[in-house]
Amino acid sequence: MTETNLRRADVAALVDHTLLKPEATREDVAATLAEAAELGTYAVCLSPSMLPVNSGAQKTCVVVGFPSGKHHSLVKAAEARLAVDSGAAEVDMVIDVGAAVAGRYDEIFADVITVREGAGDAVLKVIVESAVLLDTIGAEGLAEVCRQAAAAGADFVKTSTGFHPAGGASVEAVRVMRAAVGDRVDVKASGGIRTAEFAAELIAAGANRLGLSGTAAVLDGFPE
């Protein structure tokens, strides 16, 4: 058990319980919804083709432009609108990571603001693939991408899809992202979070939402 003041229920209330495997079936979705309810997570995060669902007390979150981000912005916006019309309360979009690596920050802004319009009143989280950006354009580049996302109307900046070989969330990334957006925008850490210790470190660094697939194992490391 990790040494922390965080309690299991408090951490569960920060979690998007996630099922994004390409091979996921509707039976898997039903099991994920049931597990989210049992664990008391904030939301469930699903592929948009799995909607509509009855997520009960949990918010329904979907991914858009996932996982590459290489979809046209108008396609991402249409995907977001369809998801919201099908019951999604939150939308996690992927940016064009290549545009960010090339320093074309205006394209990041345009991409996000287009999806912002499509998502309407839904919570919009912007996935930046922080591990890639730290490796290529460094902390300042990552920070600028987050600033552009915030300026375009994002409610969250999010570390990772969890599908990129460069890696998922890191404490360094969360610190950079939190410093970049201050209190204007929230920060979601996702990708490779498998222990309570790591989850607690990410929360301490500034994450106020966690994307987890192995949620039960992580929550088991926190005291009741």
mmCIF file of C-alpha atoms in Angstrom, residues 35-176:
data_model
loop_
_atom_site.group_PDB
_atom_site.id
_atom_site.type_symbol
_atom_site.label_atom_id
_atom_site.label_comp_id
_atom_site.label_asym_id
_atom_site.label_seq_id
_atom_site.Cartn_x
_atom_site.Cartn_y
_atom_site.Cartn_z
ATOM 1 C CA GLU A 35 -16.999 -2.583 -13.068
ATOM 2 C CA ALA A 36 -17.023 1.223 -13.228
ATOM 3 C CA ALA A 37 -20.224 1.284 -11.201
ATOM 4 C CA GLU A 38 -18.792 -1.127 -8.637
ATOM 5 C CA LEU A 39 -15.553 0.848 -8.319
ATOM 6 C CA GLY A 40 -17.273 4.241 -8.205
ATOM 7 C CA THR A 41 -15.237 5.839 -10.982
ATOM 8 C CA TYR A 42 -16.038 9.252 -12.402
ATOM 9 C CA ALA A 43 -16.493 8.121 -16.003
ATOM 10 C CA VAL A 44 -16.159 5.329 -18.510
ATOM 11 C CA CYS A 45 -14.091 5.983 -21.644
ATOM 12 C CA LEU A 46 -15.079 4.021 -24.736
ATOM 13 C CA SER A 47 -14.688 3.880 -28.496
ATOM 14 C CA PRO A 48 -17.408 5.937 -30.194
ATOM 15 C CA SER A 49 -18.796 2.965 -32.118
ATOM 16 C CA MET A 50 -19.887 1.459 -28.795
ATOM 17 C CA LEU A 51 -22.426 4.226 -28.114
ATOM 18 C CA PRO A 52 -25.136 4.576 -27.030
ATOM 19 C CA VAL A 53 -24.706 2.988 -23.612
ATOM 20 C CA ASN A 54 -26.331 3.410 -20.232
ATOM 21 C CA SER A 55 -23.418 4.402 -18.016
ATOM 22 C CA GLY A 56 -25.544 5.033 -14.940
ATOM 23 C CA ALA A 57 -23.903 7.344 -12.414
ATOM 24 C CA GLN A 58 -20.708 7.467 -14.473
ATOM 25 C CA LYS A 59 -20.167 10.009 -17.246
ATOM 26 C CA THR A 60 -19.762 8.602 -20.733
ATOM 27 C CA CYS A 61 -16.527 9.614 -22.447
ATOM 28 C CA VAL A 62 -15.469 8.777 -26.004
ATOM 29 C CA VAL A 63 -12.274 9.159 -28.007
ATOM 30 C CA VAL A 64 -12.105 11.067 -31.299
ATOM 31 C CA GLY A 65 -9.461 10.865 -34.012
ATOM 32 C CA PHE A 66 -8.064 7.938 -32.083
ATOM 33 C CA PRO A 67 -5.333 6.844 -31.803
ATOM 34 C CA SER A 68 -3.280 8.537 -34.570
ATOM 35 C CA GLY A 69 -4.811 12.016 -34.637
ATOM 36 C CA LYS A 70 -4.245 12.067 -38.395
ATOM 37 C CA HIS A 71 -7.922 12.475 -39.241
ATOM 38 C CA HIS A 72 -9.105 15.708 -40.856
ATOM 39 C CA SER A 73 -10.289 18.218 -38.272
ATOM 40 C CA LEU A 74 -13.771 18.267 -39.786
ATOM 41 C CA VAL A 75 -13.959 14.490 -39.477
ATOM 42 C CA LYS A 76 -12.932 14.726 -35.829
ATOM 43 C CA ALA A 77 -15.574 17.404 -35.264
ATOM 44 C CA ALA A 78 -18.258 15.294 -36.916
ATOM 45 C CA GLU A 79 -17.202 12.278 -34.845
ATOM 46 C CA ALA A 80 -17.431 14.406 -31.702
ATOM 47 C CA ARG A 81 -20.894 15.698 -32.622
ATOM 48 C CA LEU A 82 -22.192 12.195 -33.375
ATOM 49 C CA ALA A 83 -20.805 10.938 -30.061
ATOM 50 C CA VAL A 84 -22.439 13.763 -28.111
ATOM 51 C CA ASP A 85 -25.717 13.168 -29.914
ATOM 52 C CA SER A 86 -25.383 9.509 -28.867
ATOM 53 C CA GLY A 87 -24.965 10.379 -25.202
ATOM 54 C CA ALA A 88 -21.303 11.234 -24.642
ATOM 55 C CA ALA A 89 -20.705 13.871 -21.978
ATOM 56 C CA GLU A 90 -16.951 14.039 -22.585
ATOM 57 C CA VAL A 91 -14.785 13.844 -25.714
ATOM 58 C CA ASP A 92 -11.070 12.972 -25.757
ATOM 59 C CA MET A 93 -9.570 14.076 -29.079
ATOM 60 C CA VAL A 94 -6.091 13.348 -30.433
ATOM 61 C CA ILE A 95 -4.126 16.192 -32.016
ATOM 62 C CA ASP A 96 -2.039 15.854 -35.172
ATOM 63 C CA VAL A 97 1.157 14.995 -33.328
ATOM 64 C CA GLY A 98 3.226 15.524 -36.459
ATOM 65 C CA ALA A 99 2.033 19.127 -36.698
ATOM 66 C CA ALA A 100 3.177 19.673 -33.121
ATOM 67 C CA VAL A 101 6.570 18.068 -33.758
ATOM 68 C CA ALA A 102 7.004 20.371 -36.764
ATOM 69 C CA GLY A 103 6.176 23.417 -34.650
ATOM 70 C CA ARG A 104 2.984 24.200 -36.557
ATOM 71 C CA TYR A 105 1.180 25.333 -33.446
ATOM 72 C CA ASP A 106 -1.421 27.289 -35.405
ATOM 73 C CA GLU A 107 -2.606 23.962 -36.820
ATOM 74 C CA ILE A 108 -2.995 22.581 -33.304
ATOM 75 C CA PHE A 109 -5.138 25.580 -32.392
ATOM 76 C CA ALA A 110 -7.260 25.175 -35.527
ATOM 77 C CA ASP A 111 -7.697 21.435 -34.952
ATOM 78 C CA VAL A 112 -8.837 21.884 -31.366
ATOM 79 C CA ILE A 113 -11.168 24.807 -32.011
ATOM 80 C CA THR A 114 -12.849 22.859 -34.814
ATOM 81 C CA VAL A 115 -13.503 19.896 -32.552
ATOM 82 C CA ARG A 116 -14.539 22.266 -29.759
ATOM 83 C CA GLU A 117 -17.339 23.504 -31.986
ATOM 84 C CA GLY A 118 -18.370 19.968 -32.890
ATOM 85 C CA ALA A 119 -18.391 18.832 -29.271
ATOM 86 C CA GLY A 120 -20.775 21.567 -28.180
ATOM 87 C CA ASP A 121 -21.163 21.682 -24.420
ATOM 88 C CA ALA A 122 -19.357 18.400 -23.806
ATOM 89 C CA VAL A 123 -16.122 18.386 -21.824
ATOM 90 C CA LEU A 124 -13.244 18.394 -24.319
ATOM 91 C CA LYS A 125 -9.934 16.734 -23.462
ATOM 92 C CA VAL A 126 -7.004 17.155 -25.855
ATOM 93 C CA ILE A 127 -4.549 14.253 -26.109
ATOM 94 C CA VAL A 128 -1.060 15.529 -26.966
ATOM 95 C CA GLU A 129 1.134 12.377 -26.771
ATOM 96 C CA SER A 130 3.412 14.021 -24.227
ATOM 97 C CA ALA A 131 6.115 11.333 -24.424
ATOM 98 C CA VAL A 132 6.589 12.020 -28.140
ATOM 99 C CA LEU A 133 6.673 15.780 -27.656
ATOM 100 C CA LEU A 134 9.148 15.651 -24.782
ATOM 101 C CA ASP A 135 11.418 13.469 -26.922
ATOM 102 C CA THR A 136 11.221 15.756 -29.964
ATOM 103 C CA ILE A 137 10.385 19.365 -29.125
ATOM 104 C CA GLY A 138 11.085 19.278 -25.411
ATOM 105 C CA ALA A 139 9.281 20.710 -22.417
ATOM 106 C CA GLU A 140 8.721 24.138 -23.965
ATOM 107 C CA GLY A 141 7.221 22.588 -27.089
ATOM 108 C CA LEU A 142 4.889 20.453 -24.986
ATOM 109 C CA ALA A 143 3.948 23.519 -22.966
ATOM 110 C CA GLU A 144 3.157 25.520 -26.108
ATOM 111 C CA VAL A 145 0.916 22.757 -27.464
ATOM 112 C CA CYS A 146 -0.980 22.790 -24.176
ATOM 113 C CA ARG A 147 -1.306 26.565 -24.268
ATOM 114 C CA GLN A 148 -2.698 26.395 -27.792
ATOM 115 C CA ALA A 149 -5.202 23.724 -26.750
ATOM 116 C CA ALA A 150 -6.313 25.835 -23.804
ATOM 117 C CA ALA A 151 -6.680 28.930 -25.972
ATOM 118 C CA ALA A 152 -8.818 26.933 -28.417
ATOM 119 C CA GLY A 153 -11.288 25.964 -25.709
ATOM 120 C CA ALA A 154 -10.036 22.669 -24.284
ATOM 121 C CA ASP A 155 -11.283 21.765 -20.815
ATOM 122 C CA PHE A 156 -8.397 19.324 -20.269
ATOM 123 C CA VAL A 157 -5.020 18.549 -21.720
ATOM 124 C CA LYS A 158 -4.268 14.829 -21.634
ATOM 125 C CA THR A 159 -0.926 13.087 -21.772
ATOM 126 C CA SER A 160 -1.410 10.070 -24.002
ATOM 127 C CA THR A 161 -3.525 7.644 -25.958
ATOM 128 C CA GLY A 162 -1.746 4.713 -24.326
ATOM 129 C CA PHE A 163 -1.151 3.286 -27.810
ATOM 130 C CA HIS A 164 2.028 5.104 -28.875
ATOM 131 C CA PRO A 165 5.342 3.226 -28.558
ATOM 132 C CA ALA A 166 7.015 6.351 -27.145
ATOM 133 C CA GLY A 167 5.169 5.738 -23.901
ATOM 134 C CA GLY A 168 2.371 7.075 -21.762
ATOM 135 C CA ALA A 169 2.083 9.394 -18.813
ATOM 136 C CA SER A 170 5.059 10.658 -16.834
ATOM 137 C CA VAL A 171 5.450 12.865 -13.801
ATOM 138 C CA GLU A 172 7.612 15.243 -15.843
ATOM 139 C CA ALA A 173 4.931 15.603 -18.511
ATOM 140 C CA VAL A 174 2.190 16.294 -15.994
ATOM 141 C CA ARG A 175 4.314 18.945 -14.278
ATOM 142 C CA VAL A 176 5.058 20.671 -17.585
#
